[in-house]
Coordinates of C-alpha atoms in Angstrom, one line a residue:
X1 CA -27.1 28.2 46.5
X2 CA -26.2 31.3 44.3
X3 CA -22.9 31.8 45.0
X4 CA -22.7 28.9 43.8
X5 CA -24.5 28.9 40.7
X6 CA -22.9 32.2 39.7
X7 CA -18.8 30.1 39.8
X8 CA -20.5 27.8 38.0
X9 CA -21.3 30.1 35.1
X10 CA -18.0 31.8 35.9
X11 CA -15.6 29.2 35.7
X12 CA -18.5 27.2 32.6
X13 CA -18.1 31.1 30.7
X14 CA -14.4 30.8 31.4
X15 CA -13.5 27.6 29.1
X16 CA -16.1 28.6 26.5
X17 CA -13.5 31.5 26.2
X18 CA -11.3 29.3 26.6
X19 CA -12.6 26.8 23.8
X20 CA -13.1 29.9 21.7
X21 CA -9.6 31.1 21.7
X22 CA -8.3 28.1 21.0
X23 CA -10.4 27.7 17.8
X24 CA -9.4 30.9 16.9
X25 CA -5.4 29.6 16.7
X26 CA -5.9 26.5 15.5
X27 CA -7.9 29.5 12.6
X28 CA -4.8 31.7 12.3
X29 CA -2.8 28.2 12.0
X30 CA -3.8 26.9 9.4
X31 CA -4.8 29.6 7.5
X32 CA -0.6 31.3 7.5
X33 CA -0.1 27.4 6.0
X34 CA -2.4 28.7 2.9
X35 CA -6.0 27.7 3.4
X36 CA -8.6 29.3 2.3
X37 CA -10.7 31.0 4.7
X38 CA -13.6 28.3 3.7
X39 CA -12.1 25.2 4.0
X40 CA -10.9 26.8 7.4
X41 CA -14.2 27.4 8.8
X42 CA -15.4 23.8 7.3
X43 CA -12.2 21.8 8.8
X44 CA -13.3 23.9 12.2
X45 CA -16.7 23.2 11.8
X46 CA -16.8 18.8 10.9
X47 CA -14.1 19.3 14.1
X48 CA -15.8 20.6 16.5
X49 CA -19.2 18.3 15.9
X50 CA -16.7 15.0 16.8
X51 CA -14.5 16.8 20.2
X52 CA -18.7 17.7 21.8
X53 CA -17.4 18.5 25.1
X54 CA -14.9 21.3 24.3
X55 CA -11.7 20.2 25.4
X56 CA -10.5 20.2 22.0
X57 CA -9.6 17.6 22.4
X58 CA -11.3 14.0 20.6
X59 CA -11.4 10.4 22.6
X60 CA -12.5 7.3 21.1
X61 CA -16.3 8.1 22.7
X62 CA -16.3 11.6 20.5
X63 CA -14.7 9.8 17.8
X64 CA -16.6 6.3 17.5
X65 CA -20.0 8.8 17.4
X66 CA -19.8 11.4 14.6
X67 CA -18.1 7.6 12.5
X68 CA -20.8 5.3 13.8
X69 CA -18.5 3.6 14.4
X70 CA -19.3 0.6 17.1
X71 CA -18.1 0.9 21.0
X72 CA -17.3 -3.1 21.4
X73 CA -16.0 -2.4 17.4
X74 CA -13.2 -4.8 17.9
X75 CA -10.8 -1.7 16.1
X76 CA -12.5 1.0 17.1
X77 CA -9.3 1.5 20.0
X78 CA -6.5 0.9 17.1
X79 CA -8.2 2.9 15.3
X80 CA -7.7 5.9 17.1
X81 CA -4.4 5.0 17.7
X82 CA -3.5 5.2 13.7
X83 CA -4.8 8.5 14.8
X84 CA -3.4 9.9 17.6
X85 CA -0.1 10.4 15.5
X86 CA 1.9 12.4 18.7
X87 CA 1.4 9.2 21.1
X88 CA 0.0 11.6 23.8
X89 CA -3.4 10.0 23.6
X90 CA -5.1 13.2 22.8
X91 CA -6.1 13.6 19.6
X92 CA -5.9 17.4 18.6
X93 CA -7.7 18.9 15.6
X94 CA -4.8 18.7 13.2
X95 CA -4.0 15.5 13.9
X96 CA -8.2 14.6 13.0
X97 CA -7.5 17.1 10.1
X98 CA -4.1 14.6 8.8
X99 CA -5.2 11.2 9.3
X100 CA -9.1 12.1 8.2
X101 CA -8.0 13.8 5.7
X102 CA -6.1 9.9 4.4
X103 CA -10.3 9.2 3.7
X104 CA -10.4 12.4 1.5
X105 CA -9.3 11.3 -2.4
X106 CA -9.4 8.8 -4.7
X107 CA -7.8 5.9 -3.3
X108 CA -6.5 2.3 -4.9
X109 CA -7.4 -1.4 -4.2
X110 CA -3.3 -1.8 -2.5
X111 CA -4.6 1.5 -0.2
X112 CA -7.1 -0.3 0.7
X113 CA -5.8 -3.7 1.7
X114 CA -2.6 -1.6 3.4
X115 CA -5.0 0.2 5.6
X116 CA -6.3 -2.9 6.6
X117 CA -3.2 -4.4 7.0
X118 CA -2.7 -1.1 9.9
X119 CA -5.5 -1.6 11.8
X120 CA -5.6 -5.3 12.1
X121 CA -2.1 -4.8 13.3
X122 CA -3.5 -4.3 16.9
X123 CA 0.2 -4.2 18.5
X124 CA 2.6 -2.7 15.7
X125 CA 4.8 -4.4 15.1
X126 CA 4.3 -4.8 11.5
X127 CA 3.5 -8.6 11.4
X128 CA -0.1 -9.6 12.0
X129 CA -0.4 -12.8 15.2
X130 CA -2.8 -15.6 15.0
X131 CA -3.9 -13.8 18.1
X132 CA -4.5 -11.0 15.9
X133 CA -5.6 -12.7 12.8
X134 CA -8.3 -14.5 15.0
X135 CA -9.5 -11.4 15.7
X136 CA -10.0 -10.1 12.4
X137 CA -12.0 -13.6 10.9
X138 CA -14.5 -13.3 14.9
X139 CA -14.7 -9.0 13.1
X140 CA -15.2 -11.0 9.3
X141 CA -17.9 -14.2 10.4
X142 CA -20.1 -13.4 13.0
X143 CA -21.4 -9.0 11.6
X144 CA -25.1 -9.0 11.7
X145 CA -27.7 -7.3 12.7
X146 CA -28.3 -6.2 15.9
X147 CA -31.1 -8.0 18.0
X148 CA -31.4 -8.0 21.9
X149 CA -31.8 -11.2 24.0
X150 CA -31.6 -10.3 28.3
X151 CA -31.0 -6.6 27.4
X152 CA -28.1 -6.8 26.4
X153 CA -27.4 -7.4 21.9
X154 CA -26.5 -9.3 19.7
X155 CA -25.7 -9.6 15.9
X156 CA -27.4 -12.4 14.3
X157 CA -28.7 -11.5 11.2
X158 CA -26.1 -12.7 8.4
X159 CA -24.5 -10.7 5.3
X160 CA -21.5 -11.9 5.5
X161 CA -21.0 -15.6 6.6
X162 CA -22.5 -17.9 8.9
X163 CA -20.2 -16.8 11.5
X164 CA -18.5 -20.7 13.2
X165 CA -20.7 -22.5 10.7
X166 CA -18.8 -21.7 8.4
X167 CA -16.5 -23.8 9.6
X168 CA -17.8 -26.2 10.5
X169 CA -18.8 -25.2 14.7
X170 CA -16.1 -24.2 16.6
X171 CA -13.3 -27.1 16.2
X172 CA -13.9 -26.2 12.9
X173 CA -13.4 -23.5 13.3
X174 CA -10.0 -23.5 15.0
X175 CA -9.6 -26.3 12.1
X176 CA -10.6 -23.4 9.5
X177 CA -8.2 -20.7 10.8
X178 CA -5.1 -22.6 12.0
X179 CA -5.6 -24.2 7.3
X180 CA -6.0 -20.7 6.7
X181 CA -2.4 -19.2 8.4
X182 CA -0.7 -21.6 6.9
X183 CA -2.0 -20.6 3.5
X184 CA -0.7 -17.2 4.4
X185 CA 2.2 -17.4 6.5
X186 CA 4.6 -18.0 2.5
X187 CA 7.7 -18.2 5.2
X188 CA 6.1 -20.7 7.4
X189 CA 7.5 -18.0 10.1
X190 CA 4.5 -18.3 12.1
X191 CA 3.6 -14.5 11.8
X192 CA 1.5 -12.9 8.5
X193 CA 3.6 -10.7 6.7
X194 CA 3.4 -7.8 5.1
X195 CA 3.8 -8.6 1.7
X196 CA 2.5 -12.0 2.6
X197 CA -1.3 -10.5 3.8
X198 CA -1.1 -8.2 0.8
X199 CA -0.8 -11.4 -2.0
X200 CA -3.0 -14.0 -0.2
X201 CA -5.6 -10.7 0.0
X202 CA -7.0 -12.0 -3.4
X203 CA -7.6 -15.1 -3.0
X204 CA -9.7 -14.1 1.0
X205 CA -10.1 -10.3 0.1
X206 CA -13.8 -10.8 2.0
X207 CA -11.5 -10.5 4.6
X208 CA -10.8 -6.9 4.8
X209 CA -14.1 -5.9 5.1
X210 CA -14.3 -4.7 8.9
X211 CA -11.2 -2.5 7.6
X212 CA -13.1 -1.5 4.1
X213 CA -16.8 -0.6 6.5
X214 CA -14.8 1.5 8.1
X215 CA -13.3 2.7 5.7
X216 CA -16.2 4.1 4.2
X217 CA -17.3 5.5 7.7
X218 CA -14.1 8.0 7.6
X219 CA -14.3 8.4 3.7
X220 CA -17.8 10.3 3.6
X221 CA -17.6 13.4 6.1
X222 CA -13.5 13.3 4.6
X223 CA -14.1 15.7 2.3
X224 CA -13.5 19.3 4.3
X225 CA -9.8 17.5 5.5
X226 CA -9.0 16.2 2.0
X227 CA -9.3 20.4 1.3
X228 CA -7.4 21.5 4.3
X229 CA -4.1 19.2 3.0
X230 CA -4.7 19.4 -0.8
X231 CA -4.3 23.7 -0.3
X232 CA -1.0 23.1 3.0
X233 CA -0.1 20.5 0.4
X234 CA 0.3 22.9 -3.0
X235 CA 1.9 26.1 0.1
X236 CA 3.7 24.1 -0.1
X237 CA 3.8 23.4 4.0
X238 CA 2.8 20.3 4.2
X239 CA 5.4 19.3 6.7
X240 CA 4.4 22.4 9.1
X241 CA 0.8 20.9 9.4
X242 CA 2.6 17.2 10.2
X243 CA 4.9 18.4 12.8
X244 CA 1.0 20.6 14.3
X245 CA 0.2 17.3 14.1
X246 CA 3.5 15.4 15.6
X247 CA 4.1 16.7 18.5
X248 CA 2.2 16.2 21.8
X249 CA -0.7 18.6 23.2
X250 CA 2.2 20.5 25.9
X251 CA 4.5 21.4 23.0
X252 CA 2.1 22.4 20.7
X253 CA 1.9 25.3 21.7
X254 CA 5.9 25.5 22.8
X255 CA 8.9 26.9 20.5
X256 CA 9.6 24.7 16.9
X257 CA 12.0 23.2 18.6
X258 CA 10.5 22.1 22.3
X259 CA 8.0 19.6 19.5
X260 CA 8.3 16.4 20.5
X261 CA 8.2 14.8 17.0
X262 CA 7.6 11.2 16.1
X263 CA 9.2 10.6 13.0
X264 CA 8.9 8.0 13.3
X265 CA 5.2 7.6 12.4
X266 CA 4.4 10.0 9.3
X267 CA 7.7 8.9 7.2
X268 CA 4.9 8.7 4.2
X269 CA 2.7 12.2 3.3
X270 CA 0.2 9.1 2.8
X271 CA -0.3 7.4 6.7
X272 CA -2.2 4.9 5.3
X273 CA -1.3 4.4 1.9
X274 CA 0.2 2.0 1.0
X275 CA 3.4 4.7 -0.3
X276 CA 0.8 6.8 -1.9
X277 CA 1.0 10.2 -3.5
X278 CA -0.5 11.6 -0.5
X279 CA -4.8 13.1 0.0
X280 CA -3.6 14.4 -2.9
X281 CA -2.7 12.1 -5.3
X282 CA -5.4 9.1 -6.9
X283 CA -4.8 5.0 -7.3
X284 CA -7.2 3.5 -9.8
X285 CA -8.6 0.6 -8.8

């Protein structure tokens, strides 16, 4: 048993050494990109708070815990997908920094609407289907305080509405969906495009509540990442930071020429804003 304990201790120590070495490499890269020592220290501390298992990546569970988002939230997986710029299924510190930075600056109403649009478009096809919109409605109207029944948690406290009763029960809910979709679907193609969604949010702005709740949770911790973004941008090296975020974990430490960049996922400095000026920009609202 002594040998087993010794072997396990050596393995743990080696893992810790690899993690700390990776942190030092990350710190060196951020410094080279123009970040001050204080900013680097703050953002790595924030990331380490999320990366509780010290594997160098943040998974869905770790992300949910750090930002106090319920695991059953119907948009959690989509949010993590949006942060996974490389598409490799793992959230690196660079992806975390680039994406979270977008919530660290003052934003306008248009940015909130665009974020809601990206979040609600679960299949990422550029439009909201009826099924996706039903998910939004259920999340909007069935939210509330936490209770238990038979050992299972459920919500009853009404913060936004009264669930299906807002539409006259289950049958009314179905009819209400059809009515709202017809109202939103200006061109009658059965799907809701971004322009249609933006226009109708003036009438049904409470539908953005699930997205705005998440926005506020992200915004509360985003300051260190926003500082990284601003300092790198001031140094004229923002493209390099985004390149690091968008290459896969397997290629992140390789040569630049071998990186499999996903340019289609970051064609704008503002990854979640509606074409705004990135984390350094502002917007009235």
